[in-house]
Amino acid sequence: MKLLQAVRQGEVSPEEAAGKLQMQPFEDLQYAKVDHHRGIRQGVPEVIYGEGKTAEQIIGILGAMQEERNVLITRLSPEKAEKIAEVCPLRYHEIARLALARPKEIENPVGRILVVSAGTSDMKVAEEAALTAEALGNRVVRIYDAGVAGIHRLLSRMDELVQARVVIAVAGMEGALPSVVGGLVDCPVIAVPTSVGYGASFGGVTALLAMLNSCASGISVVNIDNGFGAAYQASLINHLGGAS
Amino acid sequence: MKLLQAVRQGEVSPEEAAGKLQMQPFEDLQYAKVDHHRGIRQGVPEVIYGEGKTAEQIIGILGAMQEERNVLITRLSPEKAEKIAEVCPLRYHEIARLALARPKEIENPVGRILVVSAGTSDMKVAEEAALTAEALGNRVVRIYDAGVAGIHRLLSRMDELVQARVVIAVAGMEGALPSVVGGLVDCPVIAVPTSVGYGASFGGVTALLAMLNSCASGISVVNIDNGFGAAYQASLINHLGGAS
Amino acid sequence: MKLLQAVRQGEVSPEEAAGKLQMQPFEDLQYAKVDHHRGIRQGVPEVIYGEGKTAEQIIGILGAMQEERNVLITRLSPEKAEKIAEVCPLRYHEIARLALARPKEIENPVGRILVVSAGTSDMKVAEEAALTAEALGNRVVRIYDAGVAGIHRLLSRMDELVQARVVIAVAGMEGALPSVVGGLVDCPVIAVPTSVGYGASFGGVTALLAMLNSCASGISVVNIDNGFGAAYQASLINHLGGAS
Amino acid sequence: MKLLQAVRQGEVSPEEAAGKLQMQPFEDLQYAKVDHHRGIRQGVPEVIYGEGKTAEQIIGILGAMQEERNVLITRLSPEKAEKIAEVCPLRYHEIARLALARPKEIENPVGRILVVSAGTSDMKVAEEAALTAEALGNRVVRIYDAGVAGIHRLLSRMDELVQARVVIAVAGMEGALPSVVGGLVDCPVIAVPTSVGYGASFGGVTALLAMLNSCASGISVVNIDNGFGAAYQASLINHLGGAS
Amino acid sequence: MKLLQAVRQGEVSPEEAAGKLQMQPFEDLQYAKVDHHRGIRQGVPEVIYGEGKTAEQIIGILGAMQEERNVLITRLSPEKAEKIAEVCPLRYHEIARLALARPKEIENPVGRILVVSAGTSDMKVAEEAALTAEALGNRVVRIYDAGVAGIHRLLSRMDELVQARVVIAVAGMEGALPSVVGGLVDCPVIAVPTSVGYGASFGGVTALLAMLNSCASGISVVNIDNGFGAAYQASLINHLGGAS
Amino acid sequence: MKLLQAVRQGEVSPEEAAGKLQMQPFEDLQYAKVDHHRGIRQGVPEVIYGEGKTAEQIIGILGAMQEERNVLITRLSPEKAEKIAEVCPLRYHEIARLALARPKEIENPVGRILVVSAGTSDMKVAEEAALTAEALGNRVVRIYDAGVAGIHRLLSRMDELVQARVVIAVAGMEGALPSVVGGLVDCPVIAVPTSVGYGASFGGVTALLAMLNSCASGISVVNIDNGFGAAYQASLINHLGGAS
Amino acid sequence: MKLLQAVRQGEVSPEEAAGKLQMQPFEDLQYAKVDHHRGIRQGVPEVIYGEGKTAEQIIGILGAMQEERNVLITRLSPEKAEKIAEVCPLRYHEIARLALARPKEIENPVGRILVVSAGTSDMKVAEEAALTAEALGNRVVRIYDAGVAGIHRLLSRMDELVQARVVIAVAGMEGALPSVVGGLVDCPVIAVPTSVGYGASFGGVTALLAMLNSCASGISVVNIDNGFGAAYQASLINHLGGAS
Amino acid sequence: MKLLQAVRQGEVSPEEAAGKLQMQPFEDLQYAKVDHHRGIRQGVPEVIYGEGKTAEQIIGILGAMQEERNVLITRLSPEKAEKIAEVCPLRYHEIARLALARPKEIENPVGRILVVSAGTSDMKVAEEAALTAEALGNRVVRIYDAGVAGIHRLLSRMDELVQARVVIAVAGMEGALPSVVGGLVDCPVIAVPTSVGYGASFGGVTALLAMLNSCASGISVVNIDNGFGAAYQASLINHLGGAS
């Protein structure tokens, strides 16, 4: 937040900031409140969670946002995307069910986020993560279909693994990928369980539990299928490392 | 079973066998029924599950069994072992909480069962499996503390992995070991989840679920901490491959 | 794996093998990586898990595989099967939702795998197991609708039970069949819980738990409805026993 | 209830009964209310659930009950039993943790309740059921250690199975016994899951679920380890069949 | 079973019976085995569980059954019922999704089974129970919509409660009805949880658990929505009381 | 809160209050922060949750609190109570494991809170609720051991039920009491599940779920064994009704 | 209830009341019993739970109710609403899926119930609560989209929070809102978990559990998505505070 | 790892590195394998997980490690600490159950990790995190007892929140703290659920689930009570930001 950054830079005292925090305007659309003090850093998009909102509501929120910003819309069905595209420039990614409204080219993506996934079916979550990370201004490398039952596939990409500043490891079923990756790299690993599997995979719960119990250090976990959340945190981490 | 082997060898018709099956004597000790038609193959011990039985009950069951047989007692506390040792020759393994009563040397162990475990704490289950397999007449190789977060440890023993006729893979926490092993070998893998871990490991449930959802083929799973069960099945499999 | 077999036969040192393992080519189709070093034994098919893949993706994978191999496709809907059949010879089994692409006759099936199931509704999983086992080169015997509430049905087939080299026991609801079978035979039993049932069967979880807790020795368990996985392991076991 | 029996016999109209029902005195001991209108049939004991009550509280409740009645006390520790025995005649059964206060001989036990259990460790629950049933005036037959992995043990007692008016089937682990028994008999079966087992037995939950999903007809289930409850209902059923 | 009744009457020795048991013919329809030694008592129908069977399969099973028997088909959709009705006389009950094929009038229903249910939505399970019980030759009384939040509704039918030989208590949501009924009557109560409810009712699990933990004595429980199972056991119990 | 009451009475504007809220001093004891702006209304005690705090820590917190206030300490073991009593006047209730430090007589308790509990073992939770409510200045009526299996006990206290301004209904096992009470009264009912029970009561989870699914209106639920929480909310509700 | 109010006012003795309670007429519609002694206070509507009832059944129940009353119908689909509107004046709220039949203006709503919700998607439950509370005669204030991740939104409405007599806090996902609100206000808070979320939100279970474990005092919880239940209890509480 | 860093710096090619990886020596202590290629960066300690290892085993592992390194031992009981201190310099922290063997002063801690915890009882986990982070060379700020029910406590430390490079948020019970913190800061938040709570907190599962479902962005989660794991990842992240 701009205000808090001012605090961090010593321009505003924390006490003043805390007071102002409550006073800042946000636009009330009745069905949603649009914050005008989030994400004002250059190149960083606003985010709309598309699930459970109608195309009309999304268009309304887009209208209330600043014209010059690009906006990331997650969990967006093709049908809604089509309607929105009629009134606003939209770049839609079907596999990831994700769109960029008023898309702009990210000019100087920073650092390196590696997105590695276990199976073909995990790709939709992996792509949600990769596309989100790119939209947030990060350089992204993808390694897909590298499940632990074929460990040689992962080892053959060892060079890319060790160059990552942060890894997003996406897997369903037994969710073992982050443990193996976490043993190979020396950077933070964000594990994303997916709902891929059947029977005792319980819609991703098995992968989630396995990841939480990883024997490798340096791993943390987000909700099932939450590619966006992993990418958001990965971006915060990757930007800490500076622009190179 | 001797009877059923006779059937298999064509000495007895299946119909006769089924009839006899109901007539065979077993000794009724009131608190337990001792089968006299189990495990009469040379060198194969009887088995007593020690948990929830008193030392006195176990001694009683030992008394009812044929004198010349060696007997495997699982889940046996050191206290009970001490009492039983007073009346019967007993070789006790404390880590595995397992004893051999009237122990005999296994003369020609067959095949090769590999027992691989993930962490130091999984050793008690791995040893239950390894010692059981040895008592059942199998050649056993152990690779311990080879968790997936240090995959190079496993790869450095590749030669032993590929020589196994059947692998028993023991792991707690995220239970990823069998998946990685299953991708490296070409023989049946029996996965044993252990109760090692804390928090969301739920006493081994996470490892159990992960193993059931393994993306590798050729893996099946036994109950949490059931080293004995894994070894029993592994022995049946290993013996199919003959004496070499 | 051919390479690992070379290792086993002493033609290649394990160290060499481990090194080569990382170098072996696999074809990258973007949405899937096709391994060219799996399953090169005579008569053994490649396997494609059909769930969550489009007909087009499956056709692509088929194209990347070696022409002369037969290929097993599991969890395949009739609609997709129809599309694939237009471009590739396909033998489709509707109950098991399983297909053989470029099917070849298995000439000398080995050993004997018994597939026994509890109820009429378990048949689709039992058939997935039986057909998979046949495709993998095994002789298969079926005993269906032999639930434990009618124990005499099972006993009447005693002769076939004792001739099996490995048994696949398929059951939903209370999942008691493997325990009863495990008490009657002297060979490995692979238990397959099915999602058949309602209410407190929880989509197969009850059967799964019951099987994991079996009081019979020699039983291991695979994931709910995983007929393929059971057959794959059963085939590995059955082949250990040799060609007879 | 005496009153309700009067209703059943037409001596009192239901409307009068319902009114009286609210007026009947019960003695208020502050920590417990002692009903004086329960169980006044000849030979049927009062029941005290011992768990969580002090010896002093139990003695107080005994004092408030009619002198001439025998009283069944369940879930009673040996320590409490000893204290109570100092002030009141008491017959204590340690395995079942159950006592009869002011015990009287049951003169003409009726019918036939069969109590069948799977393993040695299930005996304490089976005995709670058997002793309760005897105290409630029933003829009881016991078949213990007859788990389904040794089905011939059960078949060898076929004659006793078919003579039962009601069966109580007690099992832990996979809980398969009631299903097999239910397929062999033609009378009601009450299934009692026990907390015997480890790992994925979850303290009896697996057995409970298995029993609820039994494929045999005529089976109902009580709470885990609830031998008393099974016997109480079995007694009601057995008495319906009359005195023979 | 006729055979076992012969045993009970001393006409056949148990040993002979056990032997014959394995030899009795049953017709093998490939997808189902039809037992010819079940339910041969006068007036008692055969039972087909309709779920997961096609209309064609059901017609096939009907054809294999003895012509003169009436047959109860449970969990039958209206569509299948219509198809079956074209080839076989059928009386269909839509709410209970249950049919009687070749229906016959039950001439002398015995005893009294009370079916009491909590809410309007529980009626479909209650009717499955009531209609099954009637088909099995029992006199049935219904009390519906008598949930515990309006306890006076239940008390107003007190006269009918006390006349029952066995009660079937059907409830969803919090499943409290059997506890209240069990405190009012002096006969066996069979509790049937239903999947009625939302949120934390978990499809009937809450009601199931509540019933298993009932503080009233004399209650046992069947699977969620299993009206048929409750009625089957209730019928066995009710018939013990004789013909009056 | 005093401040917020000033707001409510118009003496302070909400904006001023929100600002001040962040500035108010609280004493930092390192292991706990003591708020000086909570509960300053006459006669209302401070509250310390005793679980997991040492006697020394509790004495420290007491020292930091205003001398003239009485203080409620919940979940306090007898051992800790004894130590605290050495340095501070303390009234300890062993069953409820609850103490009042610097106890004062509540002079004019208001309204009427009814605490009703199902079984003897639920009394410790019921007493925690009743004593807390009294300490918070409420008139309290107790009805204990009034489980739904003996509904006449509850009906015999109908007069007290209808006079309550709010009811706290405490029950373990099947948790049915609040539903029955909720159908009899016309005031808010706060349901407290207890951990009383065994087997499928799952430490109070069954009672909790049952209460959440109550078919009666006007019921809300607190955490398992949370007698304090129920009483705290009941007191807020009861005080709304004024002093009578 | 009118009768019970007479008791409370001393016009009728409790004993008389309890007797009469059983005799009061209720109309039996076969599929539902309509109580004529509920909710006879002026302005308070009858309530019909629409889920699982046909439009025809609802019309039948409406017909059996007193003509002059307004009736609240919850969980009503637009299709059923349309059918009912043809025969009865109906005001339908689509978001809340709730209707008022024979709607009347509430003339003097009392007190103040605050309905606060966390996210846009929680609005349908929040509206069920708000509309129900209004129909029951309460003044209602709404604060929507005030999730805890934007705490300043909540603080900016501090003035409305402190004026509430009772708060209904509605949230899905992590369900943290009631804890934060409970720390800001000094009145009862009723927490409503919603099924909003995905993955490990388990259809509202996570929010439910979080609310039950709130560290704030004065909070109780209702079933997932049960906006009606929260409003019903809130109305009882709010009316205790009188008419102002 | 030194090797991998060489790779990153271009001194060694990735292919060479992967090859060497399998060859590196590690010391085999039979019960544990000590890696000599982990954590060789200056000032970073080795780590031993103390749970389930004997004091003797830990001393053995310490002996096998390089003399000059300091070693962090987690989950260490006071008894074991005392034994180890006899043979090796040891700094033991009782609340966190954590020790530093051969402790050295961290000379230039970098960045700023904020550890914030909800309640007094969460302190043991928070201290495990804080002490671990300090041992790994990070500057650490602590804010304890700042639960969301007293949100002003958190707001009063706003200045410290905004200065953090990464936040570790520790909470039990409803686990809401990370969501509130995540809404206030603009840096990565690692959430640590604790097992603090009772009843429906399920040993930390509720807090875990709540954190996984956080409505704030930038949050990831580790296992219950895993303060070490959170600190390890936080240290990796904090070091990305450089030395300032």
PDB file of C-alpha atoms in Angstrom, chain F residues 21-22 26 30-33 35 37 49 51-53 57 75 205 208 223-226, chain H residues 119-121 123 143-146 150-153 155-157 197-202:
ATOM      1  CA  LEU F  21      -9.340   2.654  21.201  1.00  0.00           C
ATOM      2  CA  GLN F  22      -5.824   2.187  19.913  1.00  0.00           C
ATOM      3  CA  PHE F  26      -2.829  -2.171  28.767  1.00  0.00           C
ATOM      4  CA  GLN F  30       5.313 -10.383  28.833  1.00  0.00           C
ATOM      5  CA  TYR F  31       3.292 -13.625  28.967  1.00  0.00           C
ATOM      6  CA  ALA F  32      -0.049 -11.811  28.887  1.00  0.00           C
ATOM      7  CA  LYS F  33      -1.519  -8.421  28.227  1.00  0.00           C
ATOM      8  CA  ASP F  35      -6.733  -5.019  29.428  1.00  0.00           C
ATOM      9  CA  HIS F  37     -10.766  -1.243  29.515  1.00  0.00           C
ATOM     10  CA  TYR F  49      -8.783 -18.745  31.416  1.00  0.00           C
ATOM     11  CA  GLU F  51      -5.812 -23.808  31.354  1.00  0.00           C
ATOM     12  CA  GLY F  52      -2.166 -23.761  30.335  1.00  0.00           C
ATOM     13  CA  LYS F  53      -1.218 -21.013  32.744  1.00  0.00           C
ATOM     14  CA  GLN F  57       1.325 -16.606  36.014  1.00  0.00           C
ATOM     15  CA  ARG F  75     -10.415 -24.405  33.983  1.00  0.00           C
ATOM     16  CA  VAL F 205     -18.457 -34.027  18.306  1.00  0.00           C
ATOM     17  CA  LEU F 208     -22.091 -30.711  18.803  1.00  0.00           C
ATOM     18  CA  ASN F 223     -17.843 -25.162  21.645  1.00  0.00           C
ATOM     19  CA  ILE F 224     -17.697 -28.560  23.360  1.00  0.00           C
ATOM     20  CA  ASP F 225     -17.590 -28.250  27.175  1.00  0.00           C
ATOM     21  CA  ASN F 226     -17.697 -24.448  26.898  1.00  0.00           C
TER      22      ASN F 226
ATOM     23  CA  GLY H 119      -2.469 -16.006  22.922  1.00  0.00           C
ATOM     24  CA  THR H 120      -0.260 -16.737  25.906  1.00  0.00           C
ATOM     25  CA  SER H 121      -0.392 -20.463  25.206  1.00  0.00           C
ATOM     26  CA  MET H 123       4.127 -18.654  23.003  1.00  0.00           C
ATOM     27  CA  ILE H 143       4.569  -9.255  19.278  1.00  0.00           C
ATOM     28  CA  TYR H 144       2.811 -11.735  21.566  1.00  0.00           C
ATOM     29  CA  ASP H 145      -0.728 -12.063  22.983  1.00  0.00           C
ATOM     30  CA  ALA H 146      -2.204 -10.033  20.144  1.00  0.00           C
ATOM     31  CA  GLY H 150      -8.469  -7.391  20.949  1.00  0.00           C
ATOM     32  CA  ILE H 151      -7.641  -5.901  17.597  1.00  0.00           C
ATOM     33  CA  HIS H 152      -6.412  -2.622  19.169  1.00  0.00           C
ATOM     34  CA  ARG H 153      -3.382  -4.456  20.558  1.00  0.00           C
ATOM     35  CA  LEU H 155      -3.067  -1.847  15.665  1.00  0.00           C
ATOM     36  CA  SER H 156      -0.944  -0.260  18.401  1.00  0.00           C
ATOM     37  CA  ARG H 157       2.093  -2.053  16.945  1.00  0.00           C
ATOM     38  CA  GLY H 197      -7.565 -24.941  22.175  1.00  0.00           C
ATOM     39  CA  TYR H 198     -10.085 -27.613  23.207  1.00  0.00           C
ATOM     40  CA  GLY H 199     -13.191 -29.348  21.908  1.00  0.00           C
ATOM     41  CA  ALA H 200     -13.732 -28.535  18.256  1.00  0.00           C
ATOM     42  CA  SER H 201     -10.207 -27.116  17.869  1.00  0.00           C
ATOM     43  CA  PHE H 202      -9.180 -30.742  17.176  1.00  0.00           C
TER      44      PHE H 202
END
